[in-house]
Amino acid sequence: MLHFSRLAGATLLAAALMAGTASAQTVLRSSDTHPDGYPTVEAVKYFGELVKERTAGRYTVELYHSAQLGEEKDTIEQVRSGVIDLNRVSMAPFNGLIPETTVPSLPYIFRSEDHMHKVIDGAVGDQIAAAFEQVGLVLLAFYDGGARSFYNSKKPINSVADLAGMKFRVIQSDIFVDMVAALGANATPMPYGEVYSAIETGVIDGAENNFPSYDTAKHAEVAKFYSLDEHTMVPEAFVMAKSSWDKLTPEDQAIFKAAAKESVAKQRGLWASKVKESRAKVEAAGSQITTPDKQPFIDAMGPVYEKHVKDDKLKAMVEAIKAAQ
């Protein structure tokens, strides 16, 4: 009887130890609308590898790519409420929630990719990052989202006049709607995953995005005319639910921050390679790429800035970006 008691006690102890080990292993769910292999997806995977290694397996990241957990607008609400822990999303859908995100979403706010990097890696980037906490999020990193340009199924776009009356899908953001209107075209906000069929069926004439998205979403199959007007360079945001962040020890928070920073360098390298690869791929498949004079596009953006940059804080951010060298 004593032997049985000892055996039962040992079994219970082992079970308790196993339960303790299991509870110490936290799986964090992360969402991305892009497909497997896309630079942002690979960057978050790399972040997860670093976190797992540096926490000795106490934290792992389970990544759901290809909008498996929903489109960006849906996953923003999920991460704010803590249903998911991490999310990679474009900055533009945050415009209605976080006023500071409107500034990097403005058309032609950045002169070049290098200019954009200097801005978001500096004081303006810190100001934007701090604003995310107001809505229950912690911004871990800014990723490259590339230069967005118009593409369509009808004709080459060589001037602002060529856009008149055309219908373009845009991100669900008032800035993007107003930008398209300022150019004389019609904006149709819709989820990213619906764009291919909308172009194919003629619901819209085209959309606007970077070369990797134009390629990997297969939009080049249904919209052969790509105009390199490069109207925005909106950074991507990699965020964590504040409720999940607050459960981390200060030591683990430092690990997460460092891993995120290292993933930025990884993503930027992957992004530069992917842009070249995707452009070559769509050109080889028959896409016609034109390069219009950007100045008339820039000149048309006055009403967008007047509407969306009203308070002194945002005006100061715009001036700081313009002054950055």
mmCIF file of C-alpha atoms in Angstrom:
data_model
loop_
_atom_site.group_PDB
_atom_site.id
_atom_site.type_symbol
_atom_site.label_atom_id
_atom_site.label_comp_id
_atom_site.label_asym_id
_atom_site.label_seq_id
_atom_site.Cartn_x
_atom_site.Cartn_y
_atom_site.Cartn_z
ATOM 1 C CA MET A 1 0.000 0.000 0.000
ATOM 2 C CA LEU A 2 2.916 2.298 0.887
ATOM 3 C CA HIS A 3 4.546 1.488 -2.461
ATOM 4 C CA PHE A 4 1.329 2.421 -4.274
ATOM 5 C CA SER A 5 1.094 5.732 -2.388
ATOM 6 C CA ARG A 6 4.651 6.608 -3.277
ATOM 7 C CA LEU A 7 4.021 5.736 -6.944
ATOM 8 C CA ALA A 8 0.845 7.806 -7.035
ATOM 9 C CA GLY A 9 2.626 10.701 -5.359
ATOM 10 C CA ALA A 10 5.464 10.562 -7.888
ATOM 11 C CA THR A 11 2.987 10.470 -10.765
ATOM 12 C CA LEU A 12 1.142 13.510 -9.429
ATOM 13 C CA LEU A 13 4.432 15.363 -8.932
ATOM 14 C CA ALA A 14 5.509 14.597 -12.515
ATOM 15 C CA ALA A 15 2.149 15.776 -13.830
ATOM 16 C CA ALA A 16 2.441 18.979 -11.831
ATOM 17 C CA LEU A 17 5.933 19.610 -13.150
ATOM 18 C CA MET A 18 4.759 18.993 -16.712
ATOM 19 C CA ALA A 19 1.846 21.376 -16.213
ATOM 20 C CA GLY A 20 4.225 23.981 -14.845
ATOM 21 C CA THR A 21 6.498 23.573 -17.862
ATOM 22 C CA ALA A 22 3.549 23.817 -20.241
ATOM 23 C CA SER A 23 2.266 26.960 -18.569
ATOM 24 C CA ALA A 24 5.720 28.521 -18.909
ATOM 25 C CA GLN A 25 5.605 28.070 -22.673
ATOM 26 C CA THR A 26 3.504 30.853 -24.174
ATOM 27 C CA VAL A 27 2.465 30.746 -27.819
ATOM 28 C CA LEU A 28 1.868 34.189 -29.329
ATOM 29 C CA ARG A 29 -0.381 34.373 -32.389
ATOM 30 C CA SER A 30 0.645 36.810 -35.141
ATOM 31 C CA SER A 31 -1.254 37.888 -38.266
ATOM 32 C CA ASP A 32 -0.192 39.115 -41.711
ATOM 33 C CA THR A 33 -2.342 39.621 -44.793
ATOM 34 C CA HIS A 34 0.546 38.813 -47.155
ATOM 35 C CA PRO A 35 1.502 35.321 -48.401
ATOM 36 C CA ASP A 36 4.214 33.065 -47.043
ATOM 37 C CA GLY A 37 7.645 34.198 -48.221
ATOM 38 C CA TYR A 38 6.689 37.894 -48.386
ATOM 39 C CA PRO A 39 9.342 40.152 -46.741
ATOM 40 C CA THR A 40 7.125 41.187 -43.811
ATOM 41 C CA VAL A 41 6.133 37.563 -43.170
ATOM 42 C CA GLU A 42 9.777 36.454 -43.212
ATOM 43 C CA ALA A 43 10.750 39.325 -40.887
ATOM 44 C CA VAL A 44 8.150 38.302 -38.301
ATOM 45 C CA LYS A 45 9.338 34.687 -38.573
ATOM 46 C CA TYR A 46 12.876 35.916 -37.880
ATOM 47 C CA PHE A 47 11.603 37.926 -34.900
ATOM 48 C CA GLY A 48 9.935 34.762 -33.599
ATOM 49 C CA GLU A 49 13.139 32.738 -33.978
ATOM 50 C CA LEU A 50 15.113 35.325 -32.002
ATOM 51 C CA VAL A 51 12.484 35.518 -29.266
ATOM 52 C CA LYS A 52 12.302 31.734 -28.921
ATOM 53 C CA GLU A 53 16.086 31.449 -28.762
ATOM 54 C CA ARG A 54 16.600 34.302 -26.286
ATOM 55 C CA THR A 55 13.785 33.254 -23.943
ATOM 56 C CA ALA A 56 14.965 29.627 -24.025
ATOM 57 C CA GLY A 57 11.680 28.563 -25.602
ATOM 58 C CA ARG A 58 9.405 30.260 -23.050
ATOM 59 C CA TYR A 59 7.845 32.294 -25.886
ATOM 60 C CA THR A 60 7.145 31.163 -29.429
ATOM 61 C CA VAL A 61 5.431 33.019 -32.281
ATOM 62 C CA GLU A 62 2.809 31.227 -34.364
ATOM 63 C CA LEU A 63 2.437 33.181 -37.617
ATOM 64 C CA TYR A 64 -0.772 33.151 -39.648
ATOM 65 C CA HIS A 65 -0.021 34.610 -43.092
ATOM 66 C CA SER A 66 -2.305 35.097 -46.113
ATOM 67 C CA ALA A 67 -5.042 36.798 -44.035
ATOM 68 C CA GLN A 68 -5.897 33.516 -42.289
ATOM 69 C CA LEU A 69 -7.079 35.474 -39.246
ATOM 70 C CA GLY A 70 -8.858 38.122 -41.319
ATOM 71 C CA GLU A 71 -8.141 41.217 -43.384
ATOM 72 C CA GLU A 72 -6.176 44.098 -41.853
ATOM 73 C CA LYS A 73 -9.138 46.086 -40.540
ATOM 74 C CA ASP A 74 -10.452 43.005 -38.697
ATOM 75 C CA THR A 75 -7.094 41.997 -37.248
ATOM 76 C CA ILE A 76 -6.470 45.509 -35.900
ATOM 77 C CA GLU A 77 -9.554 45.086 -33.702
ATOM 78 C CA GLN A 78 -8.461 41.569 -32.738
ATOM 79 C CA VAL A 79 -5.020 42.694 -31.582
ATOM 80 C CA ARG A 80 -6.417 45.741 -29.740
ATOM 81 C CA SER A 81 -8.738 43.457 -27.769
ATOM 82 C CA GLY A 82 -6.004 40.872 -27.158
ATOM 83 C CA VAL A 83 -7.639 38.102 -29.208
ATOM 84 C CA ILE A 84 -4.358 37.891 -31.114
ATOM 85 C CA ASP A 85 -1.005 38.989 -29.730
ATOM 86 C CA LEU A 86 0.897 40.385 -32.722
ATOM 87 C CA ASN A 87 -0.016 41.947 -36.047
ATOM 88 C CA ARG A 88 1.789 43.293 -39.078
ATOM 89 C CA VAL A 89 -0.405 45.880 -40.760
ATOM 90 C CA SER A 90 -0.074 48.908 -43.005
ATOM 91 C CA MET A 91 0.001 52.268 -41.250
ATOM 92 C CA ALA A 92 -2.910 53.718 -43.239
ATOM 93 C CA PRO A 93 -5.760 51.740 -41.584
ATOM 94 C CA PHE A 94 -4.699 53.282 -38.254
ATOM 95 C CA ASN A 95 -5.324 56.833 -39.523
ATOM 96 C CA GLY A 96 -8.792 57.033 -37.974
ATOM 97 C CA LEU A 97 -7.539 55.744 -34.612
ATOM 98 C CA ILE A 98 -4.151 57.410 -34.230
ATOM 99 C CA PRO A 99 -3.832 60.944 -35.687
ATOM 100 C CA GLU A 100 -0.029 60.739 -35.752
ATOM 101 C CA THR A 101 -0.183 57.925 -38.333
ATOM 102 C CA THR A 102 -1.775 60.262 -40.874
ATOM 103 C CA VAL A 103 1.521 62.089 -41.422
ATOM 104 C CA PRO A 104 3.612 59.185 -42.824
ATOM 105 C CA SER A 105 0.524 58.191 -44.850
ATOM 106 C CA LEU A 106 0.399 61.533 -46.671
ATOM 107 C CA PRO A 107 1.161 61.502 -50.406
ATOM 108 C CA TYR A 108 4.674 62.599 -51.332
ATOM 109 C CA ILE A 109 5.643 63.309 -47.704
ATOM 110 C CA PHE A 110 8.891 61.370 -48.251
ATOM 111 C CA ARG A 111 11.387 62.335 -50.935
ATOM 112 C CA SER A 112 12.995 58.893 -51.132
ATOM 113 C CA GLU A 113 13.312 55.599 -49.318
ATOM 114 C CA ASP A 114 16.449 56.853 -47.519
ATOM 115 C CA HIS A 115 14.565 59.953 -46.374
ATOM 116 C CA MET A 116 11.736 57.791 -45.051
ATOM 117 C CA HIS A 117 14.172 55.560 -43.124
ATOM 118 C CA LYS A 118 15.863 58.557 -41.483
ATOM 119 C CA VAL A 119 12.509 59.954 -40.407
ATOM 120 C CA ILE A 120 10.980 56.796 -38.915
ATOM 121 C CA ASP A 121 14.273 55.764 -37.295
ATOM 122 C CA GLY A 122 14.427 59.169 -35.568
ATOM 123 C CA ALA A 123 12.377 61.436 -33.297
ATOM 124 C CA VAL A 124 9.293 61.523 -35.537
ATOM 125 C CA GLY A 125 9.218 57.718 -35.574
ATOM 126 C CA ASP A 126 9.452 57.676 -31.768
ATOM 127 C CA GLN A 127 6.543 60.131 -31.575
ATOM 128 C CA ILE A 128 4.386 57.944 -33.828
ATOM 129 C CA ALA A 129 5.325 54.787 -31.913
ATOM 130 C CA ALA A 130 4.386 56.340 -28.561
ATOM 131 C CA ALA A 131 0.924 57.229 -29.885
ATOM 132 C CA PHE A 132 0.039 53.544 -30.430
ATOM 133 C CA GLU A 133 -0.216 52.956 -26.673
ATOM 134 C CA GLN A 134 -3.284 55.230 -26.581
ATOM 135 C CA VAL A 135 -5.237 52.510 -28.414
ATOM 136 C CA GLY A 136 -3.951 49.476 -26.527
ATOM 137 C CA LEU A 137 -1.002 48.638 -28.760
ATOM 138 C CA VAL A 138 2.784 48.606 -28.494
ATOM 139 C CA LEU A 139 4.624 49.348 -31.723
ATOM 140 C CA LEU A 140 7.592 46.989 -31.979
ATOM 141 C CA ALA A 141 8.903 47.951 -35.420
ATOM 142 C CA PHE A 142 8.379 49.887 -38.623
ATOM 143 C CA TYR A 143 8.846 47.767 -41.757
ATOM 144 C CA ASP A 144 9.220 48.950 -45.345
ATOM 145 C CA GLY A 145 6.007 49.109 -47.332
ATOM 146 C CA GLY A 146 7.641 50.441 -50.497
ATOM 147 C CA ALA A 147 6.459 53.082 -52.918
ATOM 148 C CA ARG A 148 2.830 52.689 -53.971
ATOM 149 C CA SER A 149 1.783 53.494 -57.557
ATOM 150 C CA PHE A 150 -1.355 53.190 -59.675
ATOM 151 C CA TYR A 151 -2.050 50.231 -61.953
ATOM 152 C CA ASN A 152 -5.086 49.410 -64.064
ATOM 153 C CA SER A 153 -6.607 47.195 -66.726
ATOM 154 C CA LYS A 154 -7.507 49.941 -69.248
ATOM 155 C CA LYS A 155 -4.597 52.141 -70.385
ATOM 156 C CA PRO A 156 -1.167 53.586 -69.540
ATOM 157 C CA ILE A 157 -1.241 56.498 -67.065
ATOM 158 C CA ASN A 158 1.183 59.174 -68.230
ATOM 159 C CA SER A 159 -0.403 62.227 -66.597
ATOM 160 C CA VAL A 160 -2.920 63.322 -63.959
ATOM 161 C CA ALA A 161 -5.456 63.870 -66.770
ATOM 162 C CA ASP A 162 -5.277 60.159 -67.666
ATOM 163 C CA LEU A 163 -6.739 59.270 -64.256
ATOM 164 C CA ALA A 164 -9.958 61.260 -64.777
ATOM 165 C CA GLY A 165 -13.071 59.222 -64.039
ATOM 166 C CA MET A 166 -11.248 55.935 -63.405
ATOM 167 C CA LYS A 167 -12.125 53.721 -60.431
ATOM 168 C CA PHE A 168 -9.301 52.587 -58.116
ATOM 169 C CA ARG A 169 -9.319 50.415 -55.033
ATOM 170 C CA VAL A 170 -7.616 52.033 -52.072
ATOM 171 C CA ILE A 171 -6.770 51.074 -48.504
ATOM 172 C CA GLN A 172 -9.597 51.779 -46.061
ATOM 173 C CA SER A 173 -8.223 55.242 -45.231
ATOM 174 C CA ASP A 174 -9.714 58.707 -45.767
ATOM 175 C CA ILE A 175 -6.322 60.063 -46.860
ATOM 176 C CA PHE A 176 -6.169 57.592 -49.729
ATOM 177 C CA VAL A 177 -9.771 58.310 -50.731
ATOM 178 C CA ASP A 178 -9.072 62.046 -50.784
ATOM 179 C CA MET A 179 -5.773 61.599 -52.640
ATOM 180 C CA VAL A 180 -7.495 59.748 -55.479
ATOM 181 C CA ALA A 181 -10.297 62.345 -55.590
ATOM 182 C CA ALA A 182 -7.717 65.167 -55.797
ATOM 183 C CA LEU A 183 -6.366 63.484 -58.928
ATOM 184 C CA GLY A 184 -9.818 63.379 -60.550
ATOM 185 C CA ALA A 185 -10.400 59.646 -60.103
ATOM 186 C CA ASN A 186 -12.857 57.668 -57.976
ATOM 187 C CA ALA A 187 -11.708 55.726 -54.899
ATOM 188 C CA THR A 188 -13.284 52.464 -53.769
ATOM 189 C CA PRO A 189 -12.044 51.254 -50.360
ATOM 190 C CA MET A 190 -12.075 47.462 -50.122
ATOM 191 C CA PRO A 191 -10.138 44.633 -48.456
ATOM 192 C CA TYR A 192 -6.905 43.582 -50.157
ATOM 193 C CA GLY A 193 -8.166 40.047 -50.761
ATOM 194 C CA GLU A 194 -11.064 41.256 -52.943
ATOM 195 C CA VAL A 195 -9.022 43.345 -55.393
ATOM 196 C CA TYR A 196 -8.168 40.660 -57.987
ATOM 197 C CA SER A 197 -11.779 39.656 -58.630
ATOM 198 C CA ALA A 198 -12.953 43.304 -58.556
ATOM 199 C CA ILE A 199 -10.526 44.215 -61.350
ATOM 200 C CA GLU A 200 -11.244 41.013 -63.257
ATOM 201 C CA THR A 201 -15.015 41.621 -63.210
ATOM 202 C CA GLY A 202 -14.727 45.347 -63.963
ATOM 203 C CA VAL A 203 -16.085 46.570 -60.623
ATOM 204 C CA ILE A 204 -12.944 48.717 -60.480
ATOM 205 C CA ASP A 205 -10.412 49.690 -63.154
ATOM 206 C CA GLY A 206 -7.373 49.167 -60.983
ATOM 207 C CA ALA A 207 -5.659 49.721 -57.647
ATOM 208 C CA GLU A 208 -2.470 51.174 -56.221
ATOM 209 C CA ASN A 209 0.341 49.322 -54.513
ATOM 210 C CA ASN A 210 4.028 48.433 -54.592
ATOM 211 C CA PHE A 211 5.695 45.989 -56.985
ATOM 212 C CA PRO A 212 5.834 43.020 -54.543
ATOM 213 C CA SER A 213 2.083 43.264 -53.795
ATOM 214 C CA TYR A 214 1.231 43.828 -57.472
ATOM 215 C CA ASP A 215 3.193 40.646 -58.201
ATOM 216 C CA THR A 216 2.390 38.287 -55.298
ATOM 217 C CA ALA A 217 -1.357 39.097 -55.233
ATOM 218 C CA LYS A 218 -1.328 38.349 -58.999
ATOM 219 C CA HIS A 219 -2.906 41.727 -59.808
ATOM 220 C CA ALA A 220 -0.505 41.971 -62.749
ATOM 221 C CA GLU A 221 -2.544 39.214 -64.406
ATOM 222 C CA VAL A 222 -5.631 41.436 -64.632
ATOM 223 C CA ALA A 223 -4.108 44.948 -64.647
ATOM 224 C CA LYS A 224 -1.198 45.213 -67.094
ATOM 225 C CA PHE A 225 -0.630 48.985 -66.939
ATOM 226 C CA TYR A 226 1.585 50.130 -64.036
ATOM 227 C CA SER A 227 2.346 53.839 -63.639
ATOM 228 C CA LEU A 228 5.396 54.594 -61.486
ATOM 229 C CA ASP A 229 4.019 57.752 -59.859
ATOM 230 C CA GLU A 230 5.134 56.589 -56.365
ATOM 231 C CA HIS A 231 2.545 58.661 -54.516
ATOM 232 C CA THR A 232 3.140 57.199 -51.044
ATOM 233 C CA MET A 233 5.804 55.349 -49.065
ATOM 234 C CA VAL A 234 3.730 54.308 -46.080
ATOM 235 C CA PRO A 235 5.686 52.302 -43.476
ATOM 236 C CA GLU A 236 4.242 49.049 -42.190
ATOM 237 C CA ALA A 237 3.575 48.654 -38.463
ATOM 238 C CA PHE A 238 4.454 45.543 -36.453
ATOM 239 C CA VAL A 239 2.432 45.816 -33.254
ATOM 240 C CA MET A 240 1.733 43.841 -30.095
ATOM 241 C CA ALA A 241 -1.380 43.887 -27.938
ATOM 242 C CA LYS A 242 -0.589 45.958 -24.840
ATOM 243 C CA SER A 243 -2.383 43.340 -22.755
ATOM 244 C CA SER A 244 0.150 40.740 -24.009
ATOM 245 C CA TRP A 245 3.077 43.163 -23.634
ATOM 246 C CA ASP A 246 2.187 43.940 -20.034
ATOM 247 C CA LYS A 247 2.456 40.241 -19.134
ATOM 248 C CA LEU A 248 6.156 40.252 -20.087
ATOM 249 C CA THR A 249 8.848 40.880 -17.508
ATOM 250 C CA PRO A 250 11.023 43.959 -18.134
ATOM 251 C CA GLU A 251 13.802 41.582 -19.178
ATOM 252 C CA ASP A 252 11.557 39.867 -21.725
ATOM 253 C CA GLN A 253 10.277 43.211 -22.985
ATOM 254 C CA ALA A 254 13.896 44.161 -23.719
ATOM 255 C CA ILE A 255 14.359 40.865 -25.593
ATOM 256 C CA PHE A 256 11.234 41.515 -27.687
ATOM 257 C CA LYS A 257 12.315 45.079 -28.512
ATOM 258 C CA ALA A 258 15.820 43.984 -29.539
ATOM 259 C CA ALA A 259 14.474 41.107 -31.660
ATOM 260 C CA ALA A 260 12.054 43.476 -33.396
ATOM 261 C CA LYS A 261 14.844 45.960 -34.140
ATOM 262 C CA GLU A 262 16.983 43.208 -35.662
ATOM 263 C CA SER A 263 14.042 42.035 -37.744
ATOM 264 C CA VAL A 264 13.848 45.528 -39.317
ATOM 265 C CA ALA A 265 17.311 45.181 -40.868
ATOM 266 C CA LYS A 266 16.326 41.720 -42.100
ATOM 267 C CA GLN A 267 13.064 43.002 -43.621
ATOM 268 C CA ARG A 268 14.691 45.961 -45.374
ATOM 269 C CA GLY A 269 17.211 43.698 -47.071
ATOM 270 C CA LEU A 270 14.517 41.229 -48.130
ATOM 271 C CA TRP A 271 12.313 44.096 -49.304
ATOM 272 C CA ALA A 272 14.943 45.641 -51.588
ATOM 273 C CA SER A 273 15.573 42.258 -53.205
ATOM 274 C CA LYS A 274 11.862 41.524 -53.574
ATOM 275 C CA VAL A 275 11.139 44.856 -55.301
ATOM 276 C CA LYS A 276 13.751 44.109 -57.981
ATOM 277 C CA GLU A 277 12.579 40.527 -58.365
ATOM 278 C CA SER A 278 8.871 41.437 -58.617
ATOM 279 C CA ARG A 279 9.440 44.247 -61.106
ATOM 280 C CA ALA A 280 11.471 41.945 -63.359
ATOM 281 C CA LYS A 281 8.807 39.237 -63.058
ATOM 282 C CA VAL A 282 5.823 41.430 -64.001
ATOM 283 C CA GLU A 283 7.722 43.068 -66.876
ATOM 284 C CA ALA A 284 8.659 39.652 -68.240
ATOM 285 C CA ALA A 285 4.970 38.650 -68.023
ATOM 286 C CA GLY A 286 3.920 41.639 -70.144
ATOM 287 C CA SER A 287 3.144 44.492 -67.752
ATOM 288 C CA GLN A 288 3.704 47.932 -69.275
ATOM 289 C CA ILE A 289 5.478 50.279 -66.840
ATOM 290 C CA THR A 290 5.382 54.021 -67.462
ATOM 291 C CA THR A 291 7.076 56.827 -65.491
ATOM 292 C CA PRO A 292 5.004 60.027 -65.473
ATOM 293 C CA ASP A 293 6.277 63.435 -64.375
ATOM 294 C CA LYS A 294 5.544 63.453 -60.622
ATOM 295 C CA GLN A 295 5.343 67.228 -60.163
ATOM 296 C CA PRO A 296 1.726 67.627 -61.380
ATOM 297 C CA PHE A 297 0.737 64.794 -59.013
ATOM 298 C CA ILE A 298 2.498 66.562 -56.128
ATOM 299 C CA ASP A 299 0.893 69.906 -57.066
ATOM 300 C CA ALA A 300 -2.574 68.327 -56.858
ATOM 301 C CA MET A 301 -2.117 67.236 -53.227
ATOM 302 C CA GLY A 302 -2.760 70.640 -51.592
ATOM 303 C CA PRO A 303 -6.391 69.860 -50.598
ATOM 304 C CA VAL A 304 -5.311 66.555 -48.990
ATOM 305 C CA TYR A 305 -2.792 68.297 -46.732
ATOM 306 C CA GLU A 306 -5.271 71.081 -45.899
ATOM 307 C CA LYS A 307 -7.904 68.579 -44.812
ATOM 308 C CA HIS A 308 -5.741 66.105 -42.888
ATOM 309 C CA VAL A 309 -3.013 68.303 -41.353
ATOM 310 C CA LYS A 310 -4.981 70.777 -39.278
ATOM 311 C CA ASP A 311 -3.663 70.807 -35.719
ATOM 312 C CA ASP A 312 -0.304 72.224 -34.688
ATOM 313 C CA LYS A 313 1.131 68.869 -33.612
ATOM 314 C CA LEU A 314 0.656 67.322 -37.064
ATOM 315 C CA LYS A 315 1.852 70.480 -38.816
ATOM 316 C CA ALA A 316 5.038 70.358 -36.734
ATOM 317 C CA MET A 317 5.554 66.707 -37.708
ATOM 318 C CA VAL A 318 5.191 67.574 -41.402
ATOM 319 C CA GLU A 319 7.742 70.376 -41.060
ATOM 320 C CA ALA A 320 10.147 68.103 -39.179
ATOM 321 C CA ILE A 321 9.909 65.514 -41.978
ATOM 322 C CA LYS A 322 10.496 68.140 -44.652
ATOM 323 C CA ALA A 323 13.532 69.428 -42.756
ATOM 324 C CA ALA A 324 15.078 65.963 -42.289
ATOM 325 C CA GLN A 325 18.108 65.408 -44.504
#
